[in-house]
């Protein structure tokens, strides 16, 4: 089983603070996805990273893929209450249109006003 | 973007009864649909992979006779929880991949099942 370790599991911060969430594995990813899920809803794809060392930005969110493609991070600048949610990283399987996703355990973020 | 719907969004059933959850791809044909379950404050756990016109492939530890999956068309997959028990109470989420185009999974909004 190719496990994904996410940390921290829970994070509660004040509005305006910065934070980083990590996703690690002992094996190489062909690609990695980050999702955000709000309570009672399905996960929404934020970004897909495929190239070692890749950095992608989505407004105040910065996603980084490790050079060795075994780890990734999500950094949020000046967090807002609307950023509250469960952040999940996921890796694909063997590729193609039928690949399965394996999710990390998630980071439950609460941003307090 | 592609839209996946689930019905119902919430359902309460009595222990011992069966309940069916539908997953539909609204604007694309789905080669494959996936069913996940999620317990509170936990991640998604894949239950089964469903290909149109063939039997579903279940993950280890998931009882295929308890969680019946039917994928009769390219836009509809159903999950039936048979003889439901309180421990089956969970959030069930489906996703679908498009027949043509990138292999991204599009997730439904989930169904909250409560078994009393």
Coordinates of N, CA and C in Angstrom, one line a residue:
Chain A
X1 N 0.8 -1.2 0.0 CA 0.0 0.0 0.0 C 0.9 1.2 0.0
X2 N 0.6 2.2 -0.9 CA 1.4 3.4 -1.0 C 0.7 4.4 -0.2
X3 N 1.2 4.6 1.0 CA 0.6 5.5 2.0 C 1.0 7.0 1.7
X4 N 0.0 7.9 2.0 CA 0.3 9.3 2.0 C 0.2 9.8 3.4
X5 N 1.2 10.4 3.9 CA 1.2 11.0 5.3 C 0.9 12.5 5.2
X6 N -0.1 12.9 5.9 CA -0.4 14.4 5.9 C -0.2 14.9 7.3
X7 N 0.4 16.1 7.3 CA 0.5 16.8 8.6 C 0.4 18.3 8.5
X8 N -0.1 19.0 9.5 CA -0.7 18.4 10.7 C -2.1 17.8 10.4
X9 N -2.6 17.0 11.3 CA -3.9 16.5 11.1 C -5.0 17.5 11.4
X10 N -4.7 18.4 12.4 CA -5.7 19.4 12.8 C -4.9 20.7 12.9
X11 N -5.5 21.8 12.5 CA -4.8 23.1 12.6 C -5.9 24.2 12.8
X12 N -5.7 24.9 13.9 CA -6.6 26.0 14.2 C -5.8 27.3 14.4
X13 N -6.1 28.3 13.5 CA -5.3 29.5 13.5 C -6.2 30.7 13.4
X14 N -5.6 31.9 13.6 CA -6.4 33.1 13.6 C -6.3 33.7 12.1
X15 N -7.3 34.4 11.8 CA -7.4 35.1 10.5 C -6.1 35.9 10.3
X16 N -5.5 35.8 9.1 CA -4.3 36.6 8.8 C -3.0 35.9 9.0
X17 N -3.1 34.7 9.7 CA -1.9 34.0 9.8 C -1.6 33.1 8.6
X18 N -0.3 32.7 8.5 CA 0.1 31.9 7.4 C 0.2 30.4 7.9
X19 N 0.1 29.5 7.0 CA 0.2 28.1 7.4 C 0.7 27.2 6.3
X20 N 1.3 26.1 6.6 CA 1.7 25.1 5.6 C 1.3 23.7 6.0
X21 N 0.8 23.0 5.0 CA 0.3 21.6 5.2 C 1.2 20.8 4.3
X22 N 1.6 19.6 4.9 CA 2.5 18.7 4.2 C 1.9 17.4 3.8
X23 N 2.4 16.8 2.7 CA 2.0 15.5 2.2 C 3.2 14.8 1.8
X24 N 3.5 13.6 2.4 CA 4.7 12.9 2.2 C 4.4 11.4 1.9
X25 N 5.3 10.8 1.2 CA 5.3 9.4 0.9 C 6.7 8.8 0.8
X26 N 6.8 7.5 1.0 CA 8.1 6.9 0.8 C 8.4 6.5 -0.7
X27 N 7.3 6.6 -1.5 CA 7.5 6.3 -2.9 C 7.3 7.5 -3.8
X28 N 7.7 7.4 -5.0 CA 7.6 8.5 -5.9 C 6.1 8.6 -6.5
X29 N 5.7 9.9 -6.6 CA 4.4 10.1 -7.2 C 4.5 10.4 -8.7
X30 N 3.6 9.9 -9.5 CA 3.6 10.3 -10.9 C 2.9 11.7 -10.9
X31 N 1.9 11.9 -10.1 CA 1.3 13.2 -10.0 C 0.6 13.2 -8.6
X32 N 0.3 14.4 -8.2 CA -0.3 14.6 -6.9 C -1.4 15.7 -7.0
X33 N -2.5 15.5 -6.3 CA -3.5 16.4 -6.4 C -3.8 16.9 -5.0
X34 N -4.2 18.2 -4.9 CA -4.7 18.7 -3.6 C -6.2 19.1 -3.8
X35 N -7.0 18.7 -2.8 CA -8.4 19.0 -2.7 C -8.7 19.8 -1.5
X36 N -9.8 20.5 -1.5 CA -10.4 21.1 -0.4 C -11.9 20.6 -0.3
X37 N -12.3 20.3 0.9 CA -13.6 19.8 1.2 C -14.3 20.5 2.3
X38 N -15.4 21.1 2.0 CA -16.2 21.7 3.1 C -17.2 20.7 3.7
X39 N -17.6 20.9 4.9 CA -18.5 20.0 5.6 C -19.8 19.7 4.7
X40 N -20.1 18.4 4.6 CA -21.3 18.1 3.9 C -21.3 18.2 2.4
X41 N -20.0 18.4 1.9 CA -19.9 18.5 0.4 C -18.8 17.6 -0.1
X42 N -18.7 17.4 -1.4 CA -17.7 16.6 -2.0 C -16.4 17.4 -2.1
X43 N -15.2 16.7 -2.2 CA -14.0 17.4 -2.4 C -13.9 18.2 -3.7
X44 N -13.2 19.3 -3.7 CA -13.1 20.1 -4.9 C -11.6 20.2 -5.2
X45 N -11.2 19.8 -6.5 CA -9.8 19.9 -6.9 C -9.3 21.3 -6.9
X46 N -8.1 21.4 -6.2 CA -7.5 22.7 -6.2 C -6.4 22.8 -7.3
X47 N -5.5 21.7 -7.3 CA -4.4 21.8 -8.2 C -3.9 20.3 -8.4
X48 N -3.2 20.1 -9.6 CA -2.5 18.9 -9.8 C -1.1 19.3 -10.1
X49 N -0.1 18.6 -9.5 CA 1.3 18.8 -9.8 C 1.9 17.6 -10.3
X50 N 2.7 17.7 -11.3 CA 3.3 16.5 -12.0 C 4.8 16.5 -12.1
X51 N 5.4 17.7 -12.1 CA 6.8 17.8 -12.3 C 7.6 18.1 -11.0
X52 N 8.7 17.4 -10.8 CA 9.5 17.6 -9.6 C 10.0 19.0 -9.5
X53 N 9.8 19.7 -8.3 CA 10.2 21.0 -8.1 C 9.1 22.1 -8.6
X54 N 8.0 21.6 -9.1 CA 7.0 22.5 -9.6 C 6.4 23.3 -8.5
X55 N 6.1 24.5 -8.8 CA 5.4 25.4 -7.9 C 4.2 26.0 -8.6
X56 N 3.0 25.9 -8.0 CA 1.8 26.5 -8.6 C 1.2 27.4 -7.6
X57 N 0.6 28.5 -8.1 CA -0.1 29.4 -7.2 C -1.5 29.6 -7.6
X58 N -2.3 29.6 -6.6 CA -3.8 29.8 -6.8 C -4.2 30.9 -5.7
X59 N -4.1 32.2 -6.1 CA -4.4 33.3 -5.3 C -3.5 33.2 -4.0
X60 N -4.0 33.0 -2.9 CA -3.2 33.0 -1.7 C -2.6 31.6 -1.3
X61 N -2.9 30.6 -2.2 CA -2.4 29.3 -2.0 C -1.2 29.0 -2.9
X62 N -0.2 28.5 -2.3 CA 1.0 28.1 -3.1 C 1.3 26.6 -2.9
X63 N 1.4 25.9 -4.0 CA 1.6 24.4 -3.9 C 3.0 24.1 -4.5
X64 N 3.7 23.2 -3.8 CA 5.0 22.9 -4.2 C 5.1 21.4 -4.3
X65 N 5.8 20.9 -5.3 CA 6.0 19.5 -5.5 C 7.5 19.3 -5.3
X66 N 7.9 18.3 -4.4 CA 9.3 18.1 -4.1 C 10.1 17.7 -5.3
X67 N 11.4 18.0 -5.3 CA 12.3 17.6 -6.4 C 12.2 16.1 -6.7
X68 N 12.2 15.3 -5.7 CA 12.2 13.9 -5.8 C 10.8 13.3 -6.1
X69 N 9.8 14.2 -6.1 CA 8.4 13.8 -6.3 C 7.9 12.8 -5.2
X70 N 8.4 13.0 -4.0 CA 7.9 12.2 -2.9 C 7.1 13.0 -1.9
X71 N 7.1 14.3 -2.0 CA 6.5 15.1 -1.1 C 5.9 16.4 -1.7
X72 N 4.9 16.9 -1.0 CA 4.3 18.2 -1.5 C 3.9 19.0 -0.4
X73 N 3.7 20.3 -0.6 CA 3.3 21.2 0.5 C 2.3 22.2 -0.1
X74 N 1.4 22.6 0.8 CA 0.4 23.6 0.5 C 0.6 24.8 1.5
X75 N 0.9 25.9 1.0 CA 1.1 27.1 1.9 C 0.0 28.1 1.6
X76 N -0.6 28.5 2.7 CA -1.7 29.5 2.6 C -1.2 30.8 3.3
X77 N -1.3 31.9 2.6 CA -0.8 33.2 3.1 C -2.1 34.0 3.6
X78 N -1.9 34.6 4.7 CA -3.0 35.5 5.2 C -4.4 34.7 5.2
X79 N -4.4 33.7 6.0 CA -5.6 32.8 5.9 C -6.9 33.6 6.3
X80 N -8.0 33.2 5.7 CA -9.3 33.8 6.0 C -10.3 32.7 6.4
X81 N -11.3 33.1 7.1 CA -12.3 32.1 7.6 C -12.8 31.3 6.5
X82 N -12.9 31.8 5.3 CA -13.4 31.1 4.1 C -12.5 30.0 3.7
X83 N -11.2 29.9 4.2 CA -10.3 28.9 3.9 C -10.5 27.6 4.8
X84 N -11.4 27.8 5.8 CA -11.7 26.6 6.6 C -12.2 25.4 5.8
X85 N -11.7 24.3 6.2 CA -12.1 23.1 5.5 C -11.1 21.9 5.7
X86 N -11.4 20.8 5.0 CA -10.5 19.7 5.1 C -9.7 19.7 3.8
X87 N -8.4 19.7 4.0 CA -7.5 19.7 2.8 C -6.9 18.3 2.7
X88 N -7.0 17.8 1.5 CA -6.6 16.4 1.2 C -5.6 16.4 0.0
X89 N -4.6 15.6 0.2 CA -3.7 15.3 -0.9 C -4.1 13.9 -1.4
X90 N -3.9 13.7 -2.7 CA -4.2 12.4 -3.3 C -3.2 12.1 -4.4
X91 N -2.9 10.8 -4.5 CA -2.1 10.4 -5.6 C -2.8 9.4 -6.5
X92 N -2.5 9.4 -7.8 CA -3.1 8.5 -8.7 C -2.4 7.2 -8.7
X93 N -3.1 6.2 -9.4 CA -2.5 4.9 -9.4 C -1.6 4.7 -10.7
X94 N -2.1 3.8 -11.5 CA -1.3 3.4 -12.7 C -1.5 4.3 -13.9
X95 N -2.3 5.3 -13.8 CA -2.5 6.2 -14.9 C -3.7 5.8 -15.8
X96 N -3.9 6.6 -16.8 CA -5.0 6.3 -17.7 C -6.4 6.8 -17.1
X97 N -7.4 6.5 -17.8 CA -8.7 7.0 -17.4 C -9.3 6.3 -16.3
X98 N -8.8 5.2 -15.9 CA -9.4 4.4 -14.8 C -8.6 4.4 -13.5
X99 N -7.7 5.3 -13.4 CA -6.8 5.2 -12.2 C -7.6 5.5 -10.9
X100 N -7.1 4.9 -9.9 CA -7.7 5.1 -8.6 C -6.9 6.1 -7.8
X101 N -7.6 6.9 -7.0 CA -6.9 7.9 -6.2 C -6.7 7.3 -4.8
X102 N -5.6 7.6 -4.2 CA -5.4 7.3 -2.8 C -5.2 8.6 -2.0
X103 N -6.1 8.8 -1.0 CA -6.1 10.0 -0.3 C -5.2 9.9 0.9
X104 N -4.6 11.1 1.3 CA -4.0 11.2 2.6 C -5.1 11.3 3.7
X105 N -4.8 11.4 4.9 CA -5.8 11.4 6.0 C -6.4 12.8 6.1
X106 N -5.8 13.8 5.5 CA -6.3 15.1 5.5 C -5.8 16.0 6.6
X107 N -5.9 17.3 6.4 CA -5.7 18.3 7.4 C -6.9 19.1 7.6
X108 N -7.5 19.1 8.8 CA -8.7 19.9 9.1 C -8.3 21.3 9.6
X109 N -8.5 22.3 8.7 CA -8.1 23.6 9.0 C -9.3 24.4 9.5
X110 N -9.1 25.1 10.6 CA -10.1 26.1 11.1 C -9.4 27.5 11.2
X111 N -10.0 28.4 10.5 CA -9.5 29.8 10.6 C -10.5 30.6 11.3
X112 N -10.1 31.1 12.5 CA -11.0 31.8 13.4 C -10.9 33.3 13.0
X113 N -12.1 34.0 13.0 CA -12.1 35.4 12.7 C -11.6 36.2 13.8
Chain B
X1 N -17.0 23.2 -15.8 CA -16.4 21.9 -15.5 C -17.5 20.9 -15.5
X2 N -17.1 19.6 -15.4 CA -18.0 18.5 -15.4 C -18.7 18.4 -14.1
X3 N -20.0 18.0 -14.1 CA -20.9 18.0 -13.0 C -21.3 16.6 -12.7
X4 N -21.2 16.2 -11.4 CA -21.7 15.0 -10.9 C -22.7 15.2 -9.8
X5 N -23.8 14.6 -9.9 CA -24.8 14.7 -8.9 C -25.1 13.4 -8.1
X6 N -25.6 13.6 -6.9 CA -25.9 12.4 -6.1 C -27.3 12.6 -5.6
X7 N -28.0 11.5 -5.4 CA -29.4 11.6 -4.9 C -29.6 10.3 -4.1
X8 N -30.2 10.4 -2.9 CA -30.5 11.7 -2.2 C -29.3 12.3 -1.6
X9 N -29.4 13.5 -1.1 CA -28.3 14.2 -0.4 C -28.3 13.7 1.1
X10 N -29.4 13.4 1.6 CA -29.5 12.9 3.0 C -30.6 11.8 3.0
X11 N -30.3 10.8 3.8 CA -31.3 9.7 3.9 C -31.2 9.1 5.3
X12 N -32.3 8.9 5.9 CA -32.4 8.2 7.2 C -33.2 6.9 7.0
X13 N -32.6 5.8 7.4 CA -33.4 4.5 7.3 C -33.3 3.7 8.5
X14 N -34.1 2.8 8.7 CA -34.2 1.9 9.9 C -33.2 0.7 9.7
X15 N -32.7 0.3 10.8 CA -31.8 -0.8 10.7 C -32.5 -2.0 10.1
X16 N -31.8 -2.7 9.2 CA -32.3 -3.9 8.5 C -32.9 -3.6 7.2
X17 N -33.1 -2.4 6.8 CA -33.6 -2.0 5.5 C -32.5 -1.7 4.6
X18 N -32.8 -1.6 3.3 CA -31.9 -1.3 2.3 C -32.1 0.1 1.7
X19 N -31.0 0.8 1.3 CA -31.2 2.1 0.7 C -30.3 2.2 -0.5
X20 N -30.8 2.9 -1.5 CA -30.1 3.1 -2.8 C -29.7 4.5 -2.9
X21 N -28.4 4.7 -3.4 CA -27.9 6.0 -3.6 C -27.5 6.1 -5.1
X22 N -27.9 7.2 -5.8 CA -27.6 7.3 -7.2 C -26.5 8.3 -7.4
X23 N -25.7 8.1 -8.4 CA -24.6 9.0 -8.8 C -24.7 9.2 -10.3
X24 N -24.9 10.4 -10.7 CA -25.1 10.7 -12.1 C -24.1 11.7 -12.6
X25 N -23.5 11.4 -13.8 CA -22.7 12.5 -14.5 C -23.7 13.2 -15.4
X26 N -23.8 14.5 -15.2 CA -24.8 15.3 -15.9 C -24.4 15.8 -17.3
X27 N -23.2 16.1 -17.5 CA -22.8 16.6 -18.8 C -21.7 15.9 -19.5
X28 N -21.4 14.7 -19.1 CA -20.4 13.9 -19.7 C -20.7 12.4 -19.5
X29 N -20.1 11.6 -20.4 CA -20.2 10.2 -20.2 C -19.0 9.7 -19.4
X30 N -19.4 8.9 -18.3 CA -18.4 8.5 -17.4 C -18.0 7.0 -17.6
X31 N -16.7 6.8 -18.0 CA -16.2 5.5 -18.2 C -16.2 4.7 -16.9
X32 N -15.8 5.4 -15.9 CA -15.6 4.8 -14.6 C -16.2 5.7 -13.5
X33 N -16.8 5.0 -12.5 CA -17.3 5.8 -11.4 C -16.7 5.1 -10.1
X34 N -16.4 5.9 -9.2 CA -15.8 5.4 -7.9 C -16.7 5.7 -6.8
X35 N -16.8 4.8 -5.8 CA -17.6 5.1 -4.6 C -16.7 5.1 -3.4
X36 N -16.8 6.2 -2.6 CA -16.0 6.3 -1.4 C -17.0 6.5 -0.2
X37 N -16.4 6.2 1.0 CA -17.1 6.5 2.2 C -16.2 7.3 3.1
X38 N -16.8 8.2 3.9 CA -16.0 9.1 4.7 C -16.7 9.2 6.1
X39 N -16.0 8.9 7.1 CA -16.5 9.1 8.5 C -16.1 10.5 8.9
X40 N -16.8 11.0 9.9 CA -16.6 12.4 10.4 C -15.1 12.7 10.6
X41 N -14.7 13.8 10.1 CA -13.3 14.4 10.3 C -12.2 13.4 9.8
X42 N -12.6 12.5 8.9 CA -11.6 11.6 8.4 C -11.6 11.7 6.8
X43 N -10.6 11.0 6.2 CA -10.4 11.1 4.8 C -11.4 10.2 4.0
X44 N -11.3 10.3 2.7 CA -12.1 9.4 1.9 C -11.5 8.1 1.8
X45 N -12.3 7.0 1.9 CA -11.8 5.7 1.7 C -12.5 5.1 0.5
X46 N -11.7 4.6 -0.5 CA -12.3 4.0 -1.7 C -13.0 2.7 -1.3
X47 N -14.2 2.5 -1.8 CA -14.9 1.3 -1.5 C -14.9 0.4 -2.8
X48 N -15.1 1.0 -3.9 CA -15.2 0.2 -5.1 C -15.0 1.0 -6.4
X49 N -14.6 0.4 -7.5 CA -14.5 1.0 -8.8 C -15.5 0.4 -9.7
X50 N -16.3 1.2 -10.3 CA -17.4 0.7 -11.1 C -17.3 1.1 -12.6
X51 N -17.2 0.1 -13.5 CA -17.1 0.3 -14.9 C -18.4 0.0 -15.6
X52 N -18.8 0.8 -16.5 CA -20.1 0.6 -17.2 C -20.2 -0.7 -17.8
X53 N -21.2 -1.5 -17.5 CA -21.5 -2.7 -18.2 C -20.7 -3.9 -17.6
X54 N -20.0 -3.7 -16.5 CA -19.2 -4.8 -15.9 C -19.3 -4.8 -14.4
X55 N -18.9 -5.8 -13.8 CA -19.0 -5.9 -12.4 C -18.0 -4.9 -11.7
X56 N -18.4 -4.4 -10.6 CA -17.6 -3.5 -9.8 C -16.4 -4.3 -9.2
X57 N -15.3 -3.5 -9.0 CA -14.1 -4.1 -8.3 C -14.1 -3.5 -6.9
X58 N -14.2 -4.3 -5.9 CA -14.2 -3.9 -4.6 C -12.9 -3.8 -3.9
X59 N -12.7 -2.8 -3.0 CA -11.4 -2.8 -2.3 C -11.4 -3.8 -1.2
X60 N -10.3 -4.2 -0.7 CA -10.1 -5.2 0.3 C -10.9 -4.7 1.6
X61 N -11.7 -5.7 2.1 CA -12.4 -5.4 3.3 C -13.8 -4.8 3.1
X62 N -14.2 -4.6 1.8 CA -15.5 -4.1 1.5 C -16.4 -5.2 1.1
X63 N -17.5 -5.5 1.7 CA -18.4 -6.6 1.4 C -19.2 -6.3 0.2
X64 N -19.0 -7.1 -0.9 CA -19.7 -6.8 -2.1 C -21.1 -7.2 -2.1
X65 N -21.5 -8.1 -1.2 CA -22.9 -8.5 -1.0 C -23.7 -7.5 -0.2
X66 N -23.0 -6.7 0.6 CA -23.6 -5.7 1.4 C -23.7 -4.3 0.6
X67 N -22.7 -4.0 -0.1 CA -22.7 -2.8 -0.9 C -22.8 -3.1 -2.4
X68 N -24.0 -3.2 -2.9 CA -24.3 -3.6 -4.3 C -24.1 -2.4 -5.2
X69 N -23.3 -2.5 -6.2 CA -23.0 -1.4 -7.1 C -23.5 -1.9 -8.5
X70 N -24.2 -1.0 -9.1 CA -24.7 -1.2 -10.5 C -24.3 0.0 -11.4
X71 N -23.7 -0.3 -12.5 CA -23.3 0.8 -13.4 C -23.9 0.5 -14.8
X72 N -25.2 0.8 -14.9 CA -26.0 0.3 -16.1 C -25.8 1.2 -17.3
X73 N -25.4 2.4 -17.1 CA -25.2 3.3 -18.2 C -24.0 4.2 -18.0
X74 N -23.6 4.9 -19.0 CA -22.4 5.8 -18.9 C -22.7 7.0 -18.1
X75 N -23.9 7.2 -17.6 CA -24.1 8.4 -16.8 C -24.7 8.1 -15.4
X76 N -24.9 6.8 -15.1 CA -25.5 6.5 -13.8 C -24.9 5.2 -13.2
X77 N -24.5 5.4 -11.9 CA -24.1 4.3 -11.1 C -24.9 4.4 -9.8
X78 N -25.3 3.2 -9.3 CA -26.0 3.2 -8.0 C -25.3 2.3 -7.0
X79 N -25.4 2.8 -5.7 CA -24.8 2.0 -4.6 C -26.0 1.7 -3.7
X80 N -26.2 0.4 -3.5 CA -27.3 0.0 -2.6 C -26.7 -0.6 -1.3
X81 N -27.0 0.0 -0.2 CA -26.6 -0.6 1.1 C -27.6 -1.5 1.6
X82 N -27.3 -2.8 1.6 CA -28.4 -3.8 2.0 C -28.3 -4.1 3.5
X83 N -29.5 -4.4 4.1 CA -29.5 -4.7 5.5 C -28.7 -3.8 6.3
X84 N -29.0 -2.5 6.2 CA -28.2 -1.5 6.8 C -28.2 -1.6 8.3
X85 N -27.0 -1.2 8.9 CA -26.9 -1.2 10.4 C -26.3 0.2 10.8
X86 N -26.5 0.5 12.0 CA -26.0 1.9 12.4 C -24.5 2.1 12.1
X87 N -23.7 1.1 12.1 CA -22.3 1.3 11.7 C -22.1 1.6 10.3
X88 N -23.1 1.5 9.5 CA -23.1 1.9 8.0 C -23.3 3.4 7.9
X89 N -23.7 4.0 8.9 CA -24.0 5.5 8.9 C -22.6 6.1 8.5
X90 N -22.7 6.9 7.4 CA -21.5 7.6 6.9 C -21.9 8.5 5.8
X91 N -20.8 9.2 5.3 CA -21.0 10.1 4.2 C -20.5 9.3 3.0
X92 N -21.3 9.1 2.0 CA -20.9 8.3 0.8 C -20.8 9.3 -0.4
X93 N -19.6 9.2 -1.0 CA -19.3 10.1 -2.1 C -18.9 9.3 -3.4
X94 N -19.5 9.8 -4.5 CA -19.1 9.1 -5.7 C -18.2 10.1 -6.6
X95 N -17.5 9.6 -7.5 CA -16.7 10.4 -8.4 C -16.8 9.7 -9.8
X96 N -16.5 10.4 -10.8 CA -16.6 9.9 -12.2 C -15.4 10.4 -13.0
X97 N -15.0 9.6 -13.9 CA -14.0 10.0 -14.9 C -14.6 10.0 -16.3
X98 N -14.3 11.0 -17.1 CA -14.9 11.2 -18.4 C -14.4 10.1 -19.4
X99 N -15.3 9.8 -20.3 CA -14.9 8.8 -21.3 C -13.8 9.3 -22.2
X100 N -13.9 10.6 -22.5 CA -12.9 11.2 -23.4 C -12.3 12.4 -22.7
X101 N -11.1 12.7 -22.9 CA -10.5 13.8 -22.2 C -9.6 13.4 -21.1
X102 N -9.2 14.4 -20.2 CA -8.3 14.1 -19.1 C -8.9 13.1 -18.1
X103 N -8.1 12.5 -17.3 CA -8.5 11.5 -16.4 C -8.9 12.0 -15.0
X104 N -9.1 13.3 -14.9 CA -9.5 13.8 -13.6 C -10.8 13.2 -13.2
X105 N -10.9 13.0 -11.8 CA -12.1 12.6 -11.2 C -12.9 13.7 -10.8
X106 N -14.2 13.7 -11.1 CA -15.1 14.7 -10.7 C -16.0 14.2 -9.6
X107 N -16.1 14.9 -8.5 CA -16.7 14.3 -7.3 C -18.2 14.9 -7.2
X108 N -19.0 14.0 -6.7 CA -20.4 14.4 -6.4 C -20.4 15.1 -5.0
X109 N -21.6 15.6 -4.7 CA -21.7 16.4 -3.4 C -21.8 15.5 -2.2
X110 N -22.0 14.2 -2.4 CA -22.1 13.3 -1.2 C -23.5 13.0 -0.8
X111 N -23.7 11.9 -0.1 CA -24.9 11.5 0.5 C -24.7 11.1 1.9
X112 N -25.4 11.8 2.8 CA -25.3 11.5 4.3 C -26.3 10.4 4.6
X113 N -25.8 9.2 5.0 CA -26.7 8.1 5.4 C -26.7 8.0 6.9
X114 N -27.9 8.0 7.5 CA -28.0 7.7 8.9 C -28.9 6.5 9.1
X115 N -28.4 5.5 9.8 CA -29.2 4.3 10.0 C -29.5 4.3 11.5
X116 N -30.8 4.2 11.8 CA -31.3 4.3 13.2 C -31.7 2.9 13.7

